Coordinates of C-alpha atoms (C1' of nucleotides) in Angstrom, one line a residue:
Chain A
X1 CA -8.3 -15.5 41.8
X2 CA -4.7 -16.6 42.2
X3 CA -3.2 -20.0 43.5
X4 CA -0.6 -20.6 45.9
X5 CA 1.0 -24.2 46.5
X6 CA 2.5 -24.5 49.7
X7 CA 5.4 -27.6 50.3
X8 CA 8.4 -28.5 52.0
X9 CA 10.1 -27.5 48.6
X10 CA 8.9 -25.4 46.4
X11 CA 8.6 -27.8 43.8
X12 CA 4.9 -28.4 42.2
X13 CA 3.3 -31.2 41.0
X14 CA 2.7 -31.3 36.6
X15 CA -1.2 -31.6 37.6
X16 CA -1.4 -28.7 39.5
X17 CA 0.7 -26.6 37.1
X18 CA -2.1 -28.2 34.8
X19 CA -5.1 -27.1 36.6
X20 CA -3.5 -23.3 37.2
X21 CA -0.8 -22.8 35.2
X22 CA -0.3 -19.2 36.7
X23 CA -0.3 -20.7 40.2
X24 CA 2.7 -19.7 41.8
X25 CA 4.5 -22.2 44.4
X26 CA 6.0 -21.4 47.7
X27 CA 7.9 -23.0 50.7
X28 CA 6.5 -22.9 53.7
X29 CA 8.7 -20.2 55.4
X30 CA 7.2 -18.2 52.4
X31 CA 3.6 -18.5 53.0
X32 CA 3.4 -15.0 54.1
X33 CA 4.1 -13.8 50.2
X34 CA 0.7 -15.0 49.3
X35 CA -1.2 -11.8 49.0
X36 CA -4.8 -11.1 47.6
X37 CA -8.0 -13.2 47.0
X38 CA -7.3 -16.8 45.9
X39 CA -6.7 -20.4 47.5
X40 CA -3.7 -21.8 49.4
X41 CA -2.8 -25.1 48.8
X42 CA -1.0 -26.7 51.5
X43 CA 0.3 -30.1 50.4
X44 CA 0.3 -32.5 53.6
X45 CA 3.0 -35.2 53.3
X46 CA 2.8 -38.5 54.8
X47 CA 3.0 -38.9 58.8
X48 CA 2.7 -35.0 59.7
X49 CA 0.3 -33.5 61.1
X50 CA -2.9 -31.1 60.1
X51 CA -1.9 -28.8 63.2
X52 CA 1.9 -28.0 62.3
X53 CA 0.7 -27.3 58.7
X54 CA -1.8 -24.8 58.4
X55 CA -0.8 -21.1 59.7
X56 CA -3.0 -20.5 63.1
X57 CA -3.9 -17.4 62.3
X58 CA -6.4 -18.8 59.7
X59 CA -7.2 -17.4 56.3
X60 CA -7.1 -13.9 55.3
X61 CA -10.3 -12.4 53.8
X62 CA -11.0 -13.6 50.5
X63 CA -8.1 -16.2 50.7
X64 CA -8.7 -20.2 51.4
X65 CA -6.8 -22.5 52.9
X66 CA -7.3 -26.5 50.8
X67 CA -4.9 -29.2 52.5
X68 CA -3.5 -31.8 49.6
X69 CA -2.7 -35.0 51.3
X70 CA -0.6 -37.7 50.2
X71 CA -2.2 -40.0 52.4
X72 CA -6.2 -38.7 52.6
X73 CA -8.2 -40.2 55.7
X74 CA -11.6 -39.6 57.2
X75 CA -9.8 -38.4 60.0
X76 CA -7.3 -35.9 58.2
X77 CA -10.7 -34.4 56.5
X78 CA -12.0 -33.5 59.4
X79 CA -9.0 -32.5 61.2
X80 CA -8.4 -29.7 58.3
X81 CA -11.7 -28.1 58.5
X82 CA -11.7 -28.2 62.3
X83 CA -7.8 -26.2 61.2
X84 CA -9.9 -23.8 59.1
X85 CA -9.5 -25.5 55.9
X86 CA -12.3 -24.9 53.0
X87 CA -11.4 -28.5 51.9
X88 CA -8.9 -31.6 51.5
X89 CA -8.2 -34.0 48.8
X90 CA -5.6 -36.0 47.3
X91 CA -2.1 -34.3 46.2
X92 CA -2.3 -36.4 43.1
X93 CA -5.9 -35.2 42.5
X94 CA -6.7 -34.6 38.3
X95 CA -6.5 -31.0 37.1
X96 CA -10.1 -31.3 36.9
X97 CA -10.6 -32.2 40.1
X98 CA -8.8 -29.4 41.7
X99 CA -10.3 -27.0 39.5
X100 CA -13.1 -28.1 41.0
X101 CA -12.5 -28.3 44.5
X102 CA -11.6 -24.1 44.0
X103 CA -14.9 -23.5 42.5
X104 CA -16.4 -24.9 45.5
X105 CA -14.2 -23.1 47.9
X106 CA -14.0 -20.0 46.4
X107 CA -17.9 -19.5 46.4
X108 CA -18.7 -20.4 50.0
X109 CA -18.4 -24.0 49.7
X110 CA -16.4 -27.2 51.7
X111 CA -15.1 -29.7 49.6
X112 CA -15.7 -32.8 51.2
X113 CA -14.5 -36.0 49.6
X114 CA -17.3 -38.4 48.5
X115 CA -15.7 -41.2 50.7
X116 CA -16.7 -38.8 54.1
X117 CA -19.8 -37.5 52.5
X118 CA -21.0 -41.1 51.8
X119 CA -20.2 -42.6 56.0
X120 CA -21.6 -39.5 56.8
X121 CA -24.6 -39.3 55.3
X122 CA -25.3 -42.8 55.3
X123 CA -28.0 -44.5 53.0
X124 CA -27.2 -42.6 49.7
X125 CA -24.6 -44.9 48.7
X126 CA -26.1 -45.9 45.2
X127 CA -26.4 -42.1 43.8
X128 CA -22.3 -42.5 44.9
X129 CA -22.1 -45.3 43.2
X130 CA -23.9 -44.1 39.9
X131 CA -22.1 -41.0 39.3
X132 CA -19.2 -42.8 39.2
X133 CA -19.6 -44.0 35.6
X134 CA -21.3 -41.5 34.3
X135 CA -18.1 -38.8 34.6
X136 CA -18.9 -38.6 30.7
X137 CA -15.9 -36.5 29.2
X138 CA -17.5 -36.7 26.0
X139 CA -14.9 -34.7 24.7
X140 CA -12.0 -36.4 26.4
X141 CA -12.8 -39.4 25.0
X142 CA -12.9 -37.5 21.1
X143 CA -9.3 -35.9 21.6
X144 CA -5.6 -37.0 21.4
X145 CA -3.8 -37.3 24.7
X146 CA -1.8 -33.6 23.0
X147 CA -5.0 -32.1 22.2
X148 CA -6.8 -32.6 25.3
X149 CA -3.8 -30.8 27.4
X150 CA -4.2 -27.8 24.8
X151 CA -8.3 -28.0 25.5
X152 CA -7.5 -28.1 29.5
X153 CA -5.0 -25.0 29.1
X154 CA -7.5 -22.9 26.9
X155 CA -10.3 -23.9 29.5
X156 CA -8.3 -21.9 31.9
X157 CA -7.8 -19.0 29.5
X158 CA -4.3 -19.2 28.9
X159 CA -3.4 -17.7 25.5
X160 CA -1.6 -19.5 22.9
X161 CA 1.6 -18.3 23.4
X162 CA 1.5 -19.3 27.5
X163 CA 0.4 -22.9 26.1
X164 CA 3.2 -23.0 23.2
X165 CA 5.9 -22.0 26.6
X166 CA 4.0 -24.2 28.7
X167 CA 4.2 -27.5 26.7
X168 CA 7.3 -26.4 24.6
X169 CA 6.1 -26.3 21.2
X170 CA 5.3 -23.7 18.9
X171 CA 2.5 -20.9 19.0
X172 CA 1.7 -22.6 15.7
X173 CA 1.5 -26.2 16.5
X174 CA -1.0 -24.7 19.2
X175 CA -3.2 -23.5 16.7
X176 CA -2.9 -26.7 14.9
X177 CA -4.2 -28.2 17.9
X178 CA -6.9 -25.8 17.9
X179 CA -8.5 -26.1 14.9
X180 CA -8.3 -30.0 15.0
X181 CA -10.6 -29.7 18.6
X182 CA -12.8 -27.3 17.2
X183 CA -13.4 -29.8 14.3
X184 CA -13.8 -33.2 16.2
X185 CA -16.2 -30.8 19.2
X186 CA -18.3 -28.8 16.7
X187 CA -17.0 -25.6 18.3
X188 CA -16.3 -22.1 16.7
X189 CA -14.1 -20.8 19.0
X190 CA -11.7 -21.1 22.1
X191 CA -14.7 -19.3 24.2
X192 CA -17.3 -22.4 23.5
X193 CA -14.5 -24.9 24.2
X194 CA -13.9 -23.4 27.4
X195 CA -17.8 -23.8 28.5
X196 CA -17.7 -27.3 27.1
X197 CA -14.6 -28.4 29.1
X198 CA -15.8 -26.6 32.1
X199 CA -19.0 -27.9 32.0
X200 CA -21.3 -25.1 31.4
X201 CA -24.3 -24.5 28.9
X202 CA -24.0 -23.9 25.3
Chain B
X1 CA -26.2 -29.6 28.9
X2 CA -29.7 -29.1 29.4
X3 CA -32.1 -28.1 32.1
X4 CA -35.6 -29.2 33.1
X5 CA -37.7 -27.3 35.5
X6 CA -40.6 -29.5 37.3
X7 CA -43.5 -28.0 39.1
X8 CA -46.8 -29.0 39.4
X9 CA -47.6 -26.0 36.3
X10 CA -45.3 -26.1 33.9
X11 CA -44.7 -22.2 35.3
X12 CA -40.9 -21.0 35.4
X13 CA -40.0 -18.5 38.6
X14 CA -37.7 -15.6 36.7
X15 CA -34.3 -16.0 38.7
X16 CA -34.9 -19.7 36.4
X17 CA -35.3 -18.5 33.1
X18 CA -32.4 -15.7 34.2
X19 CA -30.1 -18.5 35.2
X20 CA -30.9 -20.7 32.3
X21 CA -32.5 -18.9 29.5
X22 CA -32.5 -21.8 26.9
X23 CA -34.2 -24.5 30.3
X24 CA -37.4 -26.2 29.5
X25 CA -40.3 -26.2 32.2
X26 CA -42.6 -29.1 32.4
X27 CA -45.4 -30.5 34.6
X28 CA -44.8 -33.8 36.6
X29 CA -47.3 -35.3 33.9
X30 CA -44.5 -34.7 31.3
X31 CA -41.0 -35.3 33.2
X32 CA -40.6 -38.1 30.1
X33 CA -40.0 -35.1 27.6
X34 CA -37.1 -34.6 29.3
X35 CA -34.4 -36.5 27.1
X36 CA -30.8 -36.2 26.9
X37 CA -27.7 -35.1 29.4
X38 CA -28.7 -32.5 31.7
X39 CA -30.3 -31.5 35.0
X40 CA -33.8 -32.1 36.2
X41 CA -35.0 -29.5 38.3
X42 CA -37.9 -30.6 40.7
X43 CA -39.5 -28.0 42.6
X44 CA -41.3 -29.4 46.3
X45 CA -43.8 -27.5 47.2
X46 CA -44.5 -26.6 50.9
X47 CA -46.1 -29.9 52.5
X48 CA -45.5 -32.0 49.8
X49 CA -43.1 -35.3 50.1
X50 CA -40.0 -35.8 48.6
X51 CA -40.6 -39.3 47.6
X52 CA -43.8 -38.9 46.2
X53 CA -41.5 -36.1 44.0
X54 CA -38.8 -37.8 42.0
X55 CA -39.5 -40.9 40.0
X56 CA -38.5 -44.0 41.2
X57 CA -36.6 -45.1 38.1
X58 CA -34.1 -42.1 38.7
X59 CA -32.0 -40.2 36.7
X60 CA -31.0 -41.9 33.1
X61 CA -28.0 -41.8 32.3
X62 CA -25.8 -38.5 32.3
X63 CA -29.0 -37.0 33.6
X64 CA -28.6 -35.3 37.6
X65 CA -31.7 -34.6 39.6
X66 CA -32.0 -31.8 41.9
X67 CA -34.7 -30.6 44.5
X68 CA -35.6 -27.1 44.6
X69 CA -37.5 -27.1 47.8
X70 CA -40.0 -24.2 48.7
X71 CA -38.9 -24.5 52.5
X72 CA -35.7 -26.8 53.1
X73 CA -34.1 -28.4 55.8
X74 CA -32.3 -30.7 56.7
X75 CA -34.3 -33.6 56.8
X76 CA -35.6 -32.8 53.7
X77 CA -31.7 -32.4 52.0
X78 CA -31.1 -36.0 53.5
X79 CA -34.2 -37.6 51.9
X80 CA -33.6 -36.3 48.7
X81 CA -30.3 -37.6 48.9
X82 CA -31.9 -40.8 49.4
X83 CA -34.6 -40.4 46.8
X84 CA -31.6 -40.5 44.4
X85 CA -31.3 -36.2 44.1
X86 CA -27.7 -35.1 43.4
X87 CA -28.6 -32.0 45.4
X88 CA -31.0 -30.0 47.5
X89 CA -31.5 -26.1 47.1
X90 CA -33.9 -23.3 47.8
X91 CA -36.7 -22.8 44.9
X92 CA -35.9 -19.2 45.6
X93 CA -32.0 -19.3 45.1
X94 CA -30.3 -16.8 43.2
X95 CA -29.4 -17.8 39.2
X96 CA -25.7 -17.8 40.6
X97 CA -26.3 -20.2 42.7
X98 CA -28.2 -22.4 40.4
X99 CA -25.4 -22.2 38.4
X100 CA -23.2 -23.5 40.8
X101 CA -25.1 -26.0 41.4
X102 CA -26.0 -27.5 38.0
X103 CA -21.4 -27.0 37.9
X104 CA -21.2 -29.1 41.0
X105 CA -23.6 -31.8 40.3
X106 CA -22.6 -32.0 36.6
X107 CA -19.3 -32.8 37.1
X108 CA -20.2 -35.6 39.8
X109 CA -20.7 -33.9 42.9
X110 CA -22.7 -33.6 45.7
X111 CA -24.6 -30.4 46.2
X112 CA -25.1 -29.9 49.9
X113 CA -26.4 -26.8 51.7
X114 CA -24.1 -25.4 53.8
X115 CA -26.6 -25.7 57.1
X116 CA -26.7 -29.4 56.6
X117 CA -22.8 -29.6 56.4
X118 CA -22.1 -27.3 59.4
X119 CA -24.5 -29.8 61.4
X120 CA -22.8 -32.2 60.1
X121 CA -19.2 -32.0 60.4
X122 CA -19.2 -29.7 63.7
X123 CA -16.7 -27.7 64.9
X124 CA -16.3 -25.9 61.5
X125 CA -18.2 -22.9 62.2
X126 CA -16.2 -20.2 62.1
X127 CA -14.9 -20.7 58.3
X128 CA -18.2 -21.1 57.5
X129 CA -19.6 -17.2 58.9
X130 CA -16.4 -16.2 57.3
X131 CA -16.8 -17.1 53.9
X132 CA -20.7 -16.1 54.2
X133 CA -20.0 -12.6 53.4
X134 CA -17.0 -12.8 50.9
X135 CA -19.1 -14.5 48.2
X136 CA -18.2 -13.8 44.4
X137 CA -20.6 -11.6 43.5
X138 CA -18.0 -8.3 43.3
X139 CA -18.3 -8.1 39.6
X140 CA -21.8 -7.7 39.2
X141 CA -21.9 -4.8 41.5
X142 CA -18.9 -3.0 39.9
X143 CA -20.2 -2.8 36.4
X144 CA -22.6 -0.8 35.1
X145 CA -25.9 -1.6 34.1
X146 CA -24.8 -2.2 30.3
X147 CA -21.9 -3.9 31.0
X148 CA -23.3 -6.2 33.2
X149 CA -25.8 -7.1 30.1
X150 CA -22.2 -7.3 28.0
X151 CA -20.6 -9.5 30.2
X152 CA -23.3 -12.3 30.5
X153 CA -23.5 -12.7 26.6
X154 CA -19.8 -12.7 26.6
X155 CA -19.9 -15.3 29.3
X156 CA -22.1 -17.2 27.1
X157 CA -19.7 -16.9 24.0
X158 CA -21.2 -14.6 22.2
X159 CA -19.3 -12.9 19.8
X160 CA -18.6 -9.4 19.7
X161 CA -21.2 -9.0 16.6
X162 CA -23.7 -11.4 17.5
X163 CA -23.7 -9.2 21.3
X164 CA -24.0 -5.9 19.1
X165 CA -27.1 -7.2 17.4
X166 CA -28.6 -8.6 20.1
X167 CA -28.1 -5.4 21.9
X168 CA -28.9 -3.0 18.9
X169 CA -25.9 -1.0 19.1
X170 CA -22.4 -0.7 17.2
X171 CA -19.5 -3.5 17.4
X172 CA -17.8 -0.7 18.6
X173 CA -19.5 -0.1 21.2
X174 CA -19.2 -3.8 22.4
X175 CA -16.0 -3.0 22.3
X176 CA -16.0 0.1 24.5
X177 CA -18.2 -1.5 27.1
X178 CA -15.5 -4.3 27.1
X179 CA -12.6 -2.4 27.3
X180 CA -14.2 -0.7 30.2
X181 CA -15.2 -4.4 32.1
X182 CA -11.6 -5.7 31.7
X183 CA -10.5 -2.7 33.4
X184 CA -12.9 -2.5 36.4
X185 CA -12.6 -6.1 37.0
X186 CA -8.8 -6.5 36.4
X187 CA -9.1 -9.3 33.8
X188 CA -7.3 -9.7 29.8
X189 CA -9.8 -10.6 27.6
X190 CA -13.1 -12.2 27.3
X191 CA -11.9 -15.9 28.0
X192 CA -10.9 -14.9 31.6
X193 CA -14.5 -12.5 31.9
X194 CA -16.6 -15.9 31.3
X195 CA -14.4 -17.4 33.9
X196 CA -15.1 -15.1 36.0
X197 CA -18.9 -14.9 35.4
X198 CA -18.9 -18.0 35.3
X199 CA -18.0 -18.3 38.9
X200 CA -14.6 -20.7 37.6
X201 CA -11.1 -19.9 39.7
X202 CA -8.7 -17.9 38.2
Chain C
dG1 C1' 6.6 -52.0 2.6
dC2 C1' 2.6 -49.2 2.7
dC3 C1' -0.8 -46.5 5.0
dG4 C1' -3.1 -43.8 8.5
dG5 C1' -2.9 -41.1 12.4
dA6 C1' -0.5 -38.2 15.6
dA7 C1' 2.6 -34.5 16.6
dC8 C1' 5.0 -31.0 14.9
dT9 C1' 6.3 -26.8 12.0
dG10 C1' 6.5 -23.1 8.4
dT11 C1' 4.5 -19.1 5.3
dA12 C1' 0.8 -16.5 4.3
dC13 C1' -3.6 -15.0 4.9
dT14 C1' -8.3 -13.4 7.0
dT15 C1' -11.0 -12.4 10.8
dT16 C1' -11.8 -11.1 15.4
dG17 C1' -10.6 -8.8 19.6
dG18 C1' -8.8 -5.0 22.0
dT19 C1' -6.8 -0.2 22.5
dG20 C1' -6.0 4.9 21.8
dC21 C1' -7.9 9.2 20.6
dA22 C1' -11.8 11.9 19.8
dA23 C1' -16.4 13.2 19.9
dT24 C1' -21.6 13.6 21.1
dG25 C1' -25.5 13.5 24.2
dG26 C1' -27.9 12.4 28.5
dT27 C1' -28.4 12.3 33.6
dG28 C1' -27.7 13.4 38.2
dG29 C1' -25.2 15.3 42.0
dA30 C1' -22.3 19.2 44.4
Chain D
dT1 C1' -23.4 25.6 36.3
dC2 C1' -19.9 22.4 36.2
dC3 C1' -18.4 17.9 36.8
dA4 C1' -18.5 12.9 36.7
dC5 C1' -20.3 9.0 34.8
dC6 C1' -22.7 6.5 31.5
dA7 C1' -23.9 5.1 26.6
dT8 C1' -22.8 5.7 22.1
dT9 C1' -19.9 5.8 17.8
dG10 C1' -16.1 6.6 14.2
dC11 C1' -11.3 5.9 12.6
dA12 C1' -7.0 3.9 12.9
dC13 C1' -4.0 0.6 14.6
dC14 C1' -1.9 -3.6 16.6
dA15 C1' -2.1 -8.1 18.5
dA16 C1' -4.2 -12.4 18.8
dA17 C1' -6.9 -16.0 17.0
dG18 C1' -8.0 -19.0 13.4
dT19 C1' -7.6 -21.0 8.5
dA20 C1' -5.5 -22.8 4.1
dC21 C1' -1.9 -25.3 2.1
dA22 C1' 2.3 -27.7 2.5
dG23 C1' 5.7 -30.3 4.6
dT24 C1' 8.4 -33.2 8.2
dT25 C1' 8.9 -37.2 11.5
dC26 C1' 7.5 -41.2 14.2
dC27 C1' 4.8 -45.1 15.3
dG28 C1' 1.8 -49.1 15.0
dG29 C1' -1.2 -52.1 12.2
dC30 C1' -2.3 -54.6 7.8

DNA sequence: GCCGGAACTGTACTTTGGTGCAATGGTGGA
DNA sequence: TCCACCATTGCACCAAAGTACAGTTCCGGC
């Protein structure tokens, strides 16, 4: 699964580089170097249109367009997916969230903001409402600020030497990192912390 | 993160104890036992009414309900919705996609069928056939029988020794099955496997 | 000023993970 | 029968992960 992030300028975001740090970033006049299964993101900057952004030829197989706006609406929403987009959300969207928007996309799913979901559905406003709170990153809330970039990155199986380049310190001081999560989380190894960080059993 | 199945007899359908081997089932009498963060799964039987199903207090906190319903449809996905559920599936769904599920809804979404959503939102169809067939279930069909049994403890982060044990054979031999999985598959090392088993992007 | 915590780094060490090469035995198809 | 694939294992080797111990700087609170 590889990630492409399509803008005026090749320049990327620091949360996306977060959320796939082997994501690779394109203009749009190189869209067509995006080869192989994975998700484009296409970021949709303030005033343009859904139409002039996303190629009209659609997806290829196994690939999936997500629209990043600047400026999300009810309208834009549904204006991607009628443009054959798997999703849309905000361009300054958390690493977590994206992460999660290409879980959902990549297994059949639309990502559809809670906003839309909620006028659309009608009447389930107060589950909206509750899940709000309850976003309990236990283990956010037990890390440094340092130590919970180093979980995010090891969540997303870089190695410590990718993390070390990524957030210019040493191998070591990685490790350092490391063993102080594992401590304050209960964990034995980088495996567990991923599952923990990504939300899965055990 | 823990799971509760609820069914009129406490009696667990396999593809629930293959998705979550460590999930509790309960009868309706007993829902209280169910204490601490996880997922309640509550299982509608043909006939039977969704509000007569989930309690009225709804989920405590850092809890999710979800409806596994015998014969869903859409009316029945919007009155769970209503009743409080954080999602709607099929009793019958594959352990993949209760997974995905229990992912989703843990992390503070929405779990909604994709029938529902293509009624919906309208106009979406075609990405939706599309992405019906690609689904992410390539690796399970290119390992072996073994290695698939390899994979899904290393997925759980197991280690190499505990898998050996559990699988009466050599460390060695873990090792060889590996070696053999990160080649079919295209992947490093085991952090990126449980990412992929896992049904996580990259 | 002192103290604690965070961020950072080094040397050295043990353990775990992963590969290369080699070998055995079984099974099922051409 | 021969070949391909699977499951198994041993030995050796290298790389990566993780720990122990020690040390630096900076910052904010008491």
């Amino acid at each position: 699964m590889q990630h492409w992030f399509i803008d005026r300028q090749p320049i990327a975001l620091p949360t996306w580089c977060e959320a796939f740090p082997e994501s690779h970033v394109l203009s749009r006049a190189q869209v067509g170097l995006a080869s192989g299964a994975g998700v484009l993101w296409f970021r949709l900057r303030s005033g343009e249109l859904v139409d002039d952004l996303l190629p009209t030829a659609g997806p290829a197989v196994g690939q999936y367009f997500v629209v990043l706006s600047d400026e999300p609406d009810e309208e834009i929403v549904l204006q991607c997916m009628a443009a054959g987009a798997a999703g849309c959300c905000n361009s300054h969207a958390a690493p977590e969230v994206l992460r999660q928007v290409a879980l959902v996309v990549a297994n059949g799913g639309l990502w559809v903001g809670q906003s839309l979901l909620r006028r659309v559905m009608g009447g389930t406003a107060r589950i909206i409402e509750q899940r709000q709170q309850s976003r309990s990153d236990d283990w956010s809330v037990l890390l440094s600020e340092r130590e919970t970039q180093v979980a995010r990155l090891v969540a997303g199986a870089s190695s410590n030497k990718e993390i070390a380049r990524q957030l210019s310190i040493s191998e070591r001081t990685v490790k350092a990192h490391l063993t102080s999560i594992f401590e304050k989380l209960g964990l034995r190894d980088r495996l567990q912390l991923s599952l923990r960080i990504n939300g899965l059993p055990l």
